[in-house]
mmCIF file of C-alpha atoms in Angstrom:
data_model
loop_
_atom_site.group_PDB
_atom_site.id
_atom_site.type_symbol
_atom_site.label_atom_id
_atom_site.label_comp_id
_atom_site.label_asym_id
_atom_site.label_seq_id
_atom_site.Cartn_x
_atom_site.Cartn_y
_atom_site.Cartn_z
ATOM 1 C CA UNK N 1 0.000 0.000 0.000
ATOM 2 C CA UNK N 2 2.597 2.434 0.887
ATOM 3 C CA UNK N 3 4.402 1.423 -2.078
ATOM 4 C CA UNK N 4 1.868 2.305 -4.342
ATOM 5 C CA UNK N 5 1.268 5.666 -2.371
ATOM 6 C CA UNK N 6 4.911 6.566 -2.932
ATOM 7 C CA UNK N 7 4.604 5.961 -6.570
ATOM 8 C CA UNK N 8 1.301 8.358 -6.509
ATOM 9 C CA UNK N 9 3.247 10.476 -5.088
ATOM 10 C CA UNK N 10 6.215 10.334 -7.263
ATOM 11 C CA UNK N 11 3.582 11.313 -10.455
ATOM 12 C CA UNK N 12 1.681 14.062 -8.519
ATOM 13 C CA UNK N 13 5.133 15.425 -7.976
ATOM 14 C CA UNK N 14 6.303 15.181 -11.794
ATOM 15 C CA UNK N 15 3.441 16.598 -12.995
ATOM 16 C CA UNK N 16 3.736 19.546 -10.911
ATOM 17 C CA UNK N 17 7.208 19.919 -12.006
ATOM 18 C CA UNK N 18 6.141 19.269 -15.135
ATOM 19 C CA UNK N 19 3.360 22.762 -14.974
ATOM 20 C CA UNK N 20 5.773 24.663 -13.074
ATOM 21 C CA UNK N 21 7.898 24.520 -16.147
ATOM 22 C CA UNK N 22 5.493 25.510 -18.566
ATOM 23 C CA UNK N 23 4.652 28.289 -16.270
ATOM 24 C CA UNK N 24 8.782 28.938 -15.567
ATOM 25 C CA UNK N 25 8.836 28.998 -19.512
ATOM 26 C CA UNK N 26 6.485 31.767 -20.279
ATOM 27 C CA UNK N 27 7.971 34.173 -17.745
ATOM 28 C CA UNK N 28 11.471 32.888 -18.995
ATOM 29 C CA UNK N 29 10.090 34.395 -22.274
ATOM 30 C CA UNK N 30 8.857 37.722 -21.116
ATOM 31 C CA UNK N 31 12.124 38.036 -19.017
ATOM 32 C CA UNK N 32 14.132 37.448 -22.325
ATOM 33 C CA UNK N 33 12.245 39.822 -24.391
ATOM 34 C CA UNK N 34 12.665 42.513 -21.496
ATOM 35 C CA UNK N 35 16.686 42.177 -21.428
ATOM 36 C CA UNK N 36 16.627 42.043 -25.452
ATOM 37 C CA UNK N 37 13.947 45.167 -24.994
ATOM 38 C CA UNK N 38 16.566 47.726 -22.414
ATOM 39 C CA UNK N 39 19.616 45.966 -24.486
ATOM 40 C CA UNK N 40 18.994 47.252 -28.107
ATOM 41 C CA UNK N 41 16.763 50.327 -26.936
ATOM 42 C CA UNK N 42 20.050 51.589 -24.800
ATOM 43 C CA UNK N 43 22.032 50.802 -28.005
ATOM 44 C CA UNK N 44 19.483 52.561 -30.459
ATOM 45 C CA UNK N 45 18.288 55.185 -28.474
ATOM 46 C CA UNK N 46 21.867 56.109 -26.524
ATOM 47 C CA UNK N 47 24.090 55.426 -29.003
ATOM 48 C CA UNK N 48 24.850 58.993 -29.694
ATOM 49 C CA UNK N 49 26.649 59.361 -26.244
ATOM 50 C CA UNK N 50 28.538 56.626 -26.012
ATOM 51 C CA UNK N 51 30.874 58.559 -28.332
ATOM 52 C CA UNK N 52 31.782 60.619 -25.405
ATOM 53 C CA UNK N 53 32.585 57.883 -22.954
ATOM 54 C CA UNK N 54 36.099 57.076 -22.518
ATOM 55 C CA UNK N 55 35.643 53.286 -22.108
ATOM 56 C CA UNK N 56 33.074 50.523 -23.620
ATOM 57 C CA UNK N 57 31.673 49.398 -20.562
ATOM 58 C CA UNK N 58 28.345 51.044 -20.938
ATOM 59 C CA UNK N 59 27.914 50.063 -24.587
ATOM 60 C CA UNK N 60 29.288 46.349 -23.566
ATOM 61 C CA UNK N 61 26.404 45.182 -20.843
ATOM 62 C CA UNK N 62 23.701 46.534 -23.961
ATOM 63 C CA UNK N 63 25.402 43.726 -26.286
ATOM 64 C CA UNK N 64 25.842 40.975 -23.442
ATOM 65 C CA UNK N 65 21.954 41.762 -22.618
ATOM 66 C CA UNK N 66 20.959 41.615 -26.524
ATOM 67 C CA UNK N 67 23.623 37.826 -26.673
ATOM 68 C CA UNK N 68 21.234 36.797 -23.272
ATOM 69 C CA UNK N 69 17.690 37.857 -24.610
ATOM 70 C CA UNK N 70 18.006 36.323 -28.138
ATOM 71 C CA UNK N 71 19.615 33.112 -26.019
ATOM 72 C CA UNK N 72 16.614 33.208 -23.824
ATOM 73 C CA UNK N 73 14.346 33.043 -26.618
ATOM 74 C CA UNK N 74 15.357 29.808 -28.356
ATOM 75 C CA UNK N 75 16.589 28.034 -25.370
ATOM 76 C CA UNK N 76 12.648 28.627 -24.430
ATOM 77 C CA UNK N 77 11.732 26.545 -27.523
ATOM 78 C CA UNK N 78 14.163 24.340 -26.202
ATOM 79 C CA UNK N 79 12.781 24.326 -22.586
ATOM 80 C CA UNK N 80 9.421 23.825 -23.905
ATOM 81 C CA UNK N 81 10.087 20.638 -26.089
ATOM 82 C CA UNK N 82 12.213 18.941 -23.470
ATOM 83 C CA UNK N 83 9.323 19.190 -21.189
ATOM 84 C CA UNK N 84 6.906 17.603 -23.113
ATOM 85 C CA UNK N 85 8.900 15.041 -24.371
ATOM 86 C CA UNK N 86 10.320 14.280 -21.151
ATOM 87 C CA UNK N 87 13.949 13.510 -22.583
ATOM 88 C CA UNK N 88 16.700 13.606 -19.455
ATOM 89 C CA UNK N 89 19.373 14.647 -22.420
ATOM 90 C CA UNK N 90 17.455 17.400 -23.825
ATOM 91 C CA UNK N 91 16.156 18.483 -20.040
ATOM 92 C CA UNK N 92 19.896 17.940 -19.736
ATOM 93 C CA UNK N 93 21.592 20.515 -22.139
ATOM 94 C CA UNK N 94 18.140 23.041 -21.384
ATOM 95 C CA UNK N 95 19.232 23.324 -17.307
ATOM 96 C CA UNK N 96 23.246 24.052 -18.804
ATOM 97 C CA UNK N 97 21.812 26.431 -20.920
ATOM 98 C CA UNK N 98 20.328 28.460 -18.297
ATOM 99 C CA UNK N 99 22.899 28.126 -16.463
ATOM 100 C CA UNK N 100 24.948 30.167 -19.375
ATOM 101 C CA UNK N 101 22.545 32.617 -20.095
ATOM 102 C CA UNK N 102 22.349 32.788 -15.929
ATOM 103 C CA UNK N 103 26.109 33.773 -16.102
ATOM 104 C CA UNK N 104 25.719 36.204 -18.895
ATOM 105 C CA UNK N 105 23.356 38.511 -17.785
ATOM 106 C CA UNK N 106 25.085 38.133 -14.105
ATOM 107 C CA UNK N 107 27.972 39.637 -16.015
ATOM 108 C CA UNK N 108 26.178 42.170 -17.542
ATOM 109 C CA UNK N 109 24.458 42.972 -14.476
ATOM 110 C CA UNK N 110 27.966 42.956 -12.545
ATOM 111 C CA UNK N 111 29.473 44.890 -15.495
ATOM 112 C CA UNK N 112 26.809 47.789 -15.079
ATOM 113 C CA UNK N 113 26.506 48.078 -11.310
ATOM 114 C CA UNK N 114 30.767 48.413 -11.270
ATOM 115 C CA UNK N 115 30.528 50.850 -13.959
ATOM 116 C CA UNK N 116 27.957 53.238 -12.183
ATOM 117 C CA UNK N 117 30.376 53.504 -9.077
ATOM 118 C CA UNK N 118 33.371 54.922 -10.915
ATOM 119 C CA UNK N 119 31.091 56.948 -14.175
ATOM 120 C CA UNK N 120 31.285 59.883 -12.038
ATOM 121 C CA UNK N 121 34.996 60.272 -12.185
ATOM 122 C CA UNK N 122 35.675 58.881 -15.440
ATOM 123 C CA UNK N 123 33.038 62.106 -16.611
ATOM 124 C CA UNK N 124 35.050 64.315 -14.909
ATOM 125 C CA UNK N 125 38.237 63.279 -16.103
ATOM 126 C CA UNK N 126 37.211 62.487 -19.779
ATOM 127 C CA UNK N 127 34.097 64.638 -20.810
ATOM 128 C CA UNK N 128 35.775 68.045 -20.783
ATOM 129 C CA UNK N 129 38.695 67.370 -22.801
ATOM 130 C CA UNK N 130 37.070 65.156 -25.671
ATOM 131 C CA UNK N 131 34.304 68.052 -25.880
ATOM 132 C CA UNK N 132 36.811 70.563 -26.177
ATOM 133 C CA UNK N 133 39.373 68.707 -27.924
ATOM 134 C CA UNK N 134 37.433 67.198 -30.306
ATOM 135 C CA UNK N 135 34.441 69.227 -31.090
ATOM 136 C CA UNK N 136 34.560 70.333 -34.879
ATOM 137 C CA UNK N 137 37.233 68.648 -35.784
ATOM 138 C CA UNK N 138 38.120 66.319 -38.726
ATOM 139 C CA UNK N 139 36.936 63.122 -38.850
ATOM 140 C CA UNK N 140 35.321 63.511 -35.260
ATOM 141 C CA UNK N 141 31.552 63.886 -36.555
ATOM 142 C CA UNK N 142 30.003 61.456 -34.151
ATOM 143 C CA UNK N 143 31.673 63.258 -31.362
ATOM 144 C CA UNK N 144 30.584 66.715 -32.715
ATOM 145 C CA UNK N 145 27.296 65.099 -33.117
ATOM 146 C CA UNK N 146 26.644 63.894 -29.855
ATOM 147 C CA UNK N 147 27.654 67.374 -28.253
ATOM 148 C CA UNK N 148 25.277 69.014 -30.424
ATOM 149 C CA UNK N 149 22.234 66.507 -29.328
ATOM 150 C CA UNK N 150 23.612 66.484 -25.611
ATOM 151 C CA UNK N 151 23.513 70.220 -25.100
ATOM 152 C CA UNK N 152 20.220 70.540 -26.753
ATOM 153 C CA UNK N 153 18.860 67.412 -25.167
ATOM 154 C CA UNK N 154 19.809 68.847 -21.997
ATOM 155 C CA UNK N 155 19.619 71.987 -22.319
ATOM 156 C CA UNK N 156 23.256 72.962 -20.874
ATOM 157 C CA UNK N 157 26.514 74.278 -22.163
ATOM 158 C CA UNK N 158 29.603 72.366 -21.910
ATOM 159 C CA UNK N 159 31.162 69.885 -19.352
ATOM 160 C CA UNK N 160 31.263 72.360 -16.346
ATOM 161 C CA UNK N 161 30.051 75.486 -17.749
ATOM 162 C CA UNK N 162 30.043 77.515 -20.965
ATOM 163 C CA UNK N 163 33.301 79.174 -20.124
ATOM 164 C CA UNK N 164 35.296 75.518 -21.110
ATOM 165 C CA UNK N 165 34.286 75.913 -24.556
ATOM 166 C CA UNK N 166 36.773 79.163 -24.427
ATOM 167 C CA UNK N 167 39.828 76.995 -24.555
ATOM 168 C CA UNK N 168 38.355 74.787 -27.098
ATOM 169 C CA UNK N 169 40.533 73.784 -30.130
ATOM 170 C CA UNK N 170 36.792 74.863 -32.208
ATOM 171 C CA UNK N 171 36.317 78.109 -30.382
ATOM 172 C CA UNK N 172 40.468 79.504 -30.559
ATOM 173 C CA UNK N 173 40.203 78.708 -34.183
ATOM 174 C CA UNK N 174 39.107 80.498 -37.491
ATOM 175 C CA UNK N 175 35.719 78.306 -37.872
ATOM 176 C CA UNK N 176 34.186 79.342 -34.900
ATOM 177 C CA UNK N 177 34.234 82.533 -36.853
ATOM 178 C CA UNK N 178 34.131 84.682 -33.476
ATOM 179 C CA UNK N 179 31.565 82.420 -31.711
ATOM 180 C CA UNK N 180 32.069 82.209 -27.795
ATOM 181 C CA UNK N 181 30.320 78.600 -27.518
ATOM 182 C CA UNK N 182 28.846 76.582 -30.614
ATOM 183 C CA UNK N 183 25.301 77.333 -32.014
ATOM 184 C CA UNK N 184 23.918 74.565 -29.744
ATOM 185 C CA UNK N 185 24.251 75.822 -26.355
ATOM 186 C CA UNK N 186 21.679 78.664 -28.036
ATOM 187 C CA UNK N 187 18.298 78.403 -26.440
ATOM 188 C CA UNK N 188 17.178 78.732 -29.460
ATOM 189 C CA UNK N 189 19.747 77.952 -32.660
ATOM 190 C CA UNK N 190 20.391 80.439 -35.457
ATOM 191 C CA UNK N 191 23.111 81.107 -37.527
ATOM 192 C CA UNK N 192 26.464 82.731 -35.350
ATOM 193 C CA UNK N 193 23.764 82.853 -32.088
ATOM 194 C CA UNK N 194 27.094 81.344 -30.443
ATOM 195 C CA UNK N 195 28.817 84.679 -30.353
ATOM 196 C CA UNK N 196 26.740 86.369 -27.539
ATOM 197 C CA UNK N 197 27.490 83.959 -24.382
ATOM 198 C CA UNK N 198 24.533 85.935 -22.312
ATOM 199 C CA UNK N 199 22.380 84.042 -19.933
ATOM 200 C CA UNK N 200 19.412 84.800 -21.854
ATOM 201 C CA UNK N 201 20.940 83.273 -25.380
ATOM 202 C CA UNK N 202 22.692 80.335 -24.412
ATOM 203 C CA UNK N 203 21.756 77.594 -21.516
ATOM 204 C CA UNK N 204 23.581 77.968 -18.275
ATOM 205 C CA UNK N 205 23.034 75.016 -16.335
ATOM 206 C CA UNK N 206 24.694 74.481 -12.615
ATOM 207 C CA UNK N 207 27.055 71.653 -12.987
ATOM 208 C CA UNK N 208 27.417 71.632 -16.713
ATOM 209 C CA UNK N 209 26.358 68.869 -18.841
ATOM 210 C CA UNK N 210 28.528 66.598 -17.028
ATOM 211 C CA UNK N 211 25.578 66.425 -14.145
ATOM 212 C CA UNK N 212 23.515 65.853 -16.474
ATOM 213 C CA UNK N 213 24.853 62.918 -18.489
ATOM 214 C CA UNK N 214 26.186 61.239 -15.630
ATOM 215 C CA UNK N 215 22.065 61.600 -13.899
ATOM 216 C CA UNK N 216 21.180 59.949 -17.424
ATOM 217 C CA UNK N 217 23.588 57.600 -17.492
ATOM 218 C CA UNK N 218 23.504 56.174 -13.997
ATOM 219 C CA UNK N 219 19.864 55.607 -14.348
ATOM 220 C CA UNK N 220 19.984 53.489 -17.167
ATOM 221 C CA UNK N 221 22.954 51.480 -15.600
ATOM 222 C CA UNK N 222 20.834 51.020 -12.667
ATOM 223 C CA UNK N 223 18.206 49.947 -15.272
ATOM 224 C CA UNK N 224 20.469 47.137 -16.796
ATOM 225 C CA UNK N 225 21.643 45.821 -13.476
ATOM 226 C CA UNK N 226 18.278 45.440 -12.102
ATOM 227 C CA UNK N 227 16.832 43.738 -15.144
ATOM 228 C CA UNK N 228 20.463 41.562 -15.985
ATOM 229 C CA UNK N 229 21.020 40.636 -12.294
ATOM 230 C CA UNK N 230 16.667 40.115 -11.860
ATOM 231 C CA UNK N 231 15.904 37.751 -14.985
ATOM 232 C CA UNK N 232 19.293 35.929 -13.911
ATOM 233 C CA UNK N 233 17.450 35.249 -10.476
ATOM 234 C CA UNK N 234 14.530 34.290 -12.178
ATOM 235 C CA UNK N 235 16.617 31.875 -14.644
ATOM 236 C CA UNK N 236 18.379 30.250 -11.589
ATOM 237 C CA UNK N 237 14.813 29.039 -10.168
ATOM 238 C CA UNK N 238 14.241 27.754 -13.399
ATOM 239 C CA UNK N 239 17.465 25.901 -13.278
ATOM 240 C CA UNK N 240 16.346 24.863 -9.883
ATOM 241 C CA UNK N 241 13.509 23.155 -11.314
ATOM 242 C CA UNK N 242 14.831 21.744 -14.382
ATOM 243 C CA UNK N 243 17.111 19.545 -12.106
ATOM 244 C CA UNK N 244 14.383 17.961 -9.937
ATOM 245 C CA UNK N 245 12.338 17.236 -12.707
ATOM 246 C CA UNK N 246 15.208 15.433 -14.362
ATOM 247 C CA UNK N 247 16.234 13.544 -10.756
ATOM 248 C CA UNK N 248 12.360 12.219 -10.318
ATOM 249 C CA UNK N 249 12.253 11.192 -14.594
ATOM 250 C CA UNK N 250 15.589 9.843 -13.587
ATOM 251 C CA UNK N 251 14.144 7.504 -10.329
ATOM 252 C CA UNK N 252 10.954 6.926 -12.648
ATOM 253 C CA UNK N 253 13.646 5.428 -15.035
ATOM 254 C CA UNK N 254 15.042 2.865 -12.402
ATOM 255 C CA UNK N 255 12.137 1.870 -10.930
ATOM 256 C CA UNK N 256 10.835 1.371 -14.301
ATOM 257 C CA UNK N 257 14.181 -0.674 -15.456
ATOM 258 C CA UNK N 258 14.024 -2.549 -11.492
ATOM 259 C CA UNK N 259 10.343 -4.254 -12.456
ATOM 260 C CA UNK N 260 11.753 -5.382 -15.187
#
C-alpha cells in the first residue's frame, strides 16, 4: 500500500514539475524579451553618447543583454520541447543552458553596477577634454554630433560650464568665426547665435552637462543591473527546477528498469 502511495506520489510530484515549467517557460520568455527590450533600446536610443565615454563598458552590458535575450528566446523553444517530451538529455543541455545565459546577464548585471560607481569620475576626467578637444574637428563627426544633441537634449553648455568651450581647439580657431560657444548651447539655434554667451541666449546650467549625463547615465545602468542581475534570479529558479524534474524522470527510469 505504501508502495503504491509513494509511486502516486512520485507522479503528482512530476506533474507539478512538469506545470511549473510551462509556467517557468512563459515568464522565462517575457524576461528574455525585457533584457533584449533595455539591451537594443540603450544601443538605439543612446548610441549617440557613447561617443563621449572614454571606455566601452556602458555600450558592452547593452550587447551581453541583446547575446542573453536572443539566447533566452530559443533556449525557451528548447525548454518547452524537453518538457513535453520528457527527454533527461534534452532536459539535460536546457538546465546548462540556463545556467549560461544565468552567467551572462550576471555579467552584464555585474558589469553595469561596477561601472555606475566609478562613471562619475571617469566624466570628470574624460568629458571636458574630448568636448573641447574634439568638437569640430576632422573626422570627429560622431563626437561633434553627440555634443550638439547632448547640449540641446539637456539643455546645458559644456562639461562644467560655458566658459570651457573658451579653450576649445573649435572656439580659438578660425571656424568658430568669433563664436564664444557653438550654435547649440543657443536656447534657441540660429546662424552665429554662439557669439553672444549671455544668460538669456545660451543655456547655463549648474554643474554643466557633465551632471547631467552622468544623472542619465547612472539611471539606465541602474536599469540594466536590475533587469540583468533580476531575470538571472529568475533563470536560476528555473534551473532549480529543471534539475528535480530530471532527478524524479531519472528515479521513474530505475524503478521502471528494477520491475523489469
Amino acid at each position: 500500500m505504501s508502495a503504491v502511495y509513494k509511486d502516486d506520489q512520485e507522479d503528482w510530484m512530476t506533474v507539478c514539475l512538469k506545470y511549473l515549467l510551462f509556467v517557468f517557460n512563459f515568464l522565462f520568455w517575457m524576461g528574455g524579451a525585457a533584457v533584449l527590450g533595455v539591451g537594443v533600446w540603450t544601443l538605439v536610443e543612446k548610441s549617440d553618447y557613447l561617443s563621449l565615454l572614454a571606455s566601452s563598458t556602458f555600450a558592452v552590458s547593452a550587447y551581453i543583454l541583446i547575446l542573453a535575450g536572443g539566447l533566452v528566446v530559443v533556449t525557451g523553444f528548447l525548454g518547452c520541447c524537453a518538457v513535453i517530451r520528457e527527454q533527461r538529455s534534452c532536459l539535460s543541455m536546457y538546465f546548462f543552458c540556463l545556467l549560461l545565459i544565468f552567467l551572462i546577464e550576471l555579467v552584464a548585471g555585474v558589469l553595469a553596477y561596477v561601472y555606475y560607481q566609478r562613471l562619475s569620475e571617469e566624466l570628470k576626467q574624460h568629458l571636458n577634454q574630448t568636448m573641447t578637444e574634439n568638437y569640430a574637428q576632422p573626422g570627429k563627426d560622431a563626437i561633434t554630433f553627440a555634443v550638439d544633441r547632448l547640449q540641446q537634449d539637456f539643455k546645458c553648455c559644456a562639461s562644467n560650464n560655458s566658459h570651457d568651450w573658451l579653450q576649445s581647439v573649435y572656439i580659438l580657431s578660425e571656424q568658430a568665426e568669433g563664436r564664444m560657444v557653438p550654435d547649440s548651447c543657443c536656447k534657441t539655434i540660429t546662424p552665429y547665435c554662439g557669439r553672444r554667451d549671455h544668460p538669456s541666449n545660451i543655456y547655463k546650467v549648474e554643474g554643466g552637462c557633465i551632471t547631467k549625463l552622468e544623472q542619465f547615465l547612472a539611471d539606465h545602468l541602474l536599469i540594466i543591473g536590475a533587469v540583468g542581475i533580476g531575470v538571472a534570479c529568475l533563470q536560476l529558479a528555473g534551473a532549480v527546477l529543471t534539475a528535480c524534474f530530471i532527478y524524479l524522470l531519472y528515479k521513474e527510469e530505475e524503478e521502471d528498469f528494477g520491475a523489469l
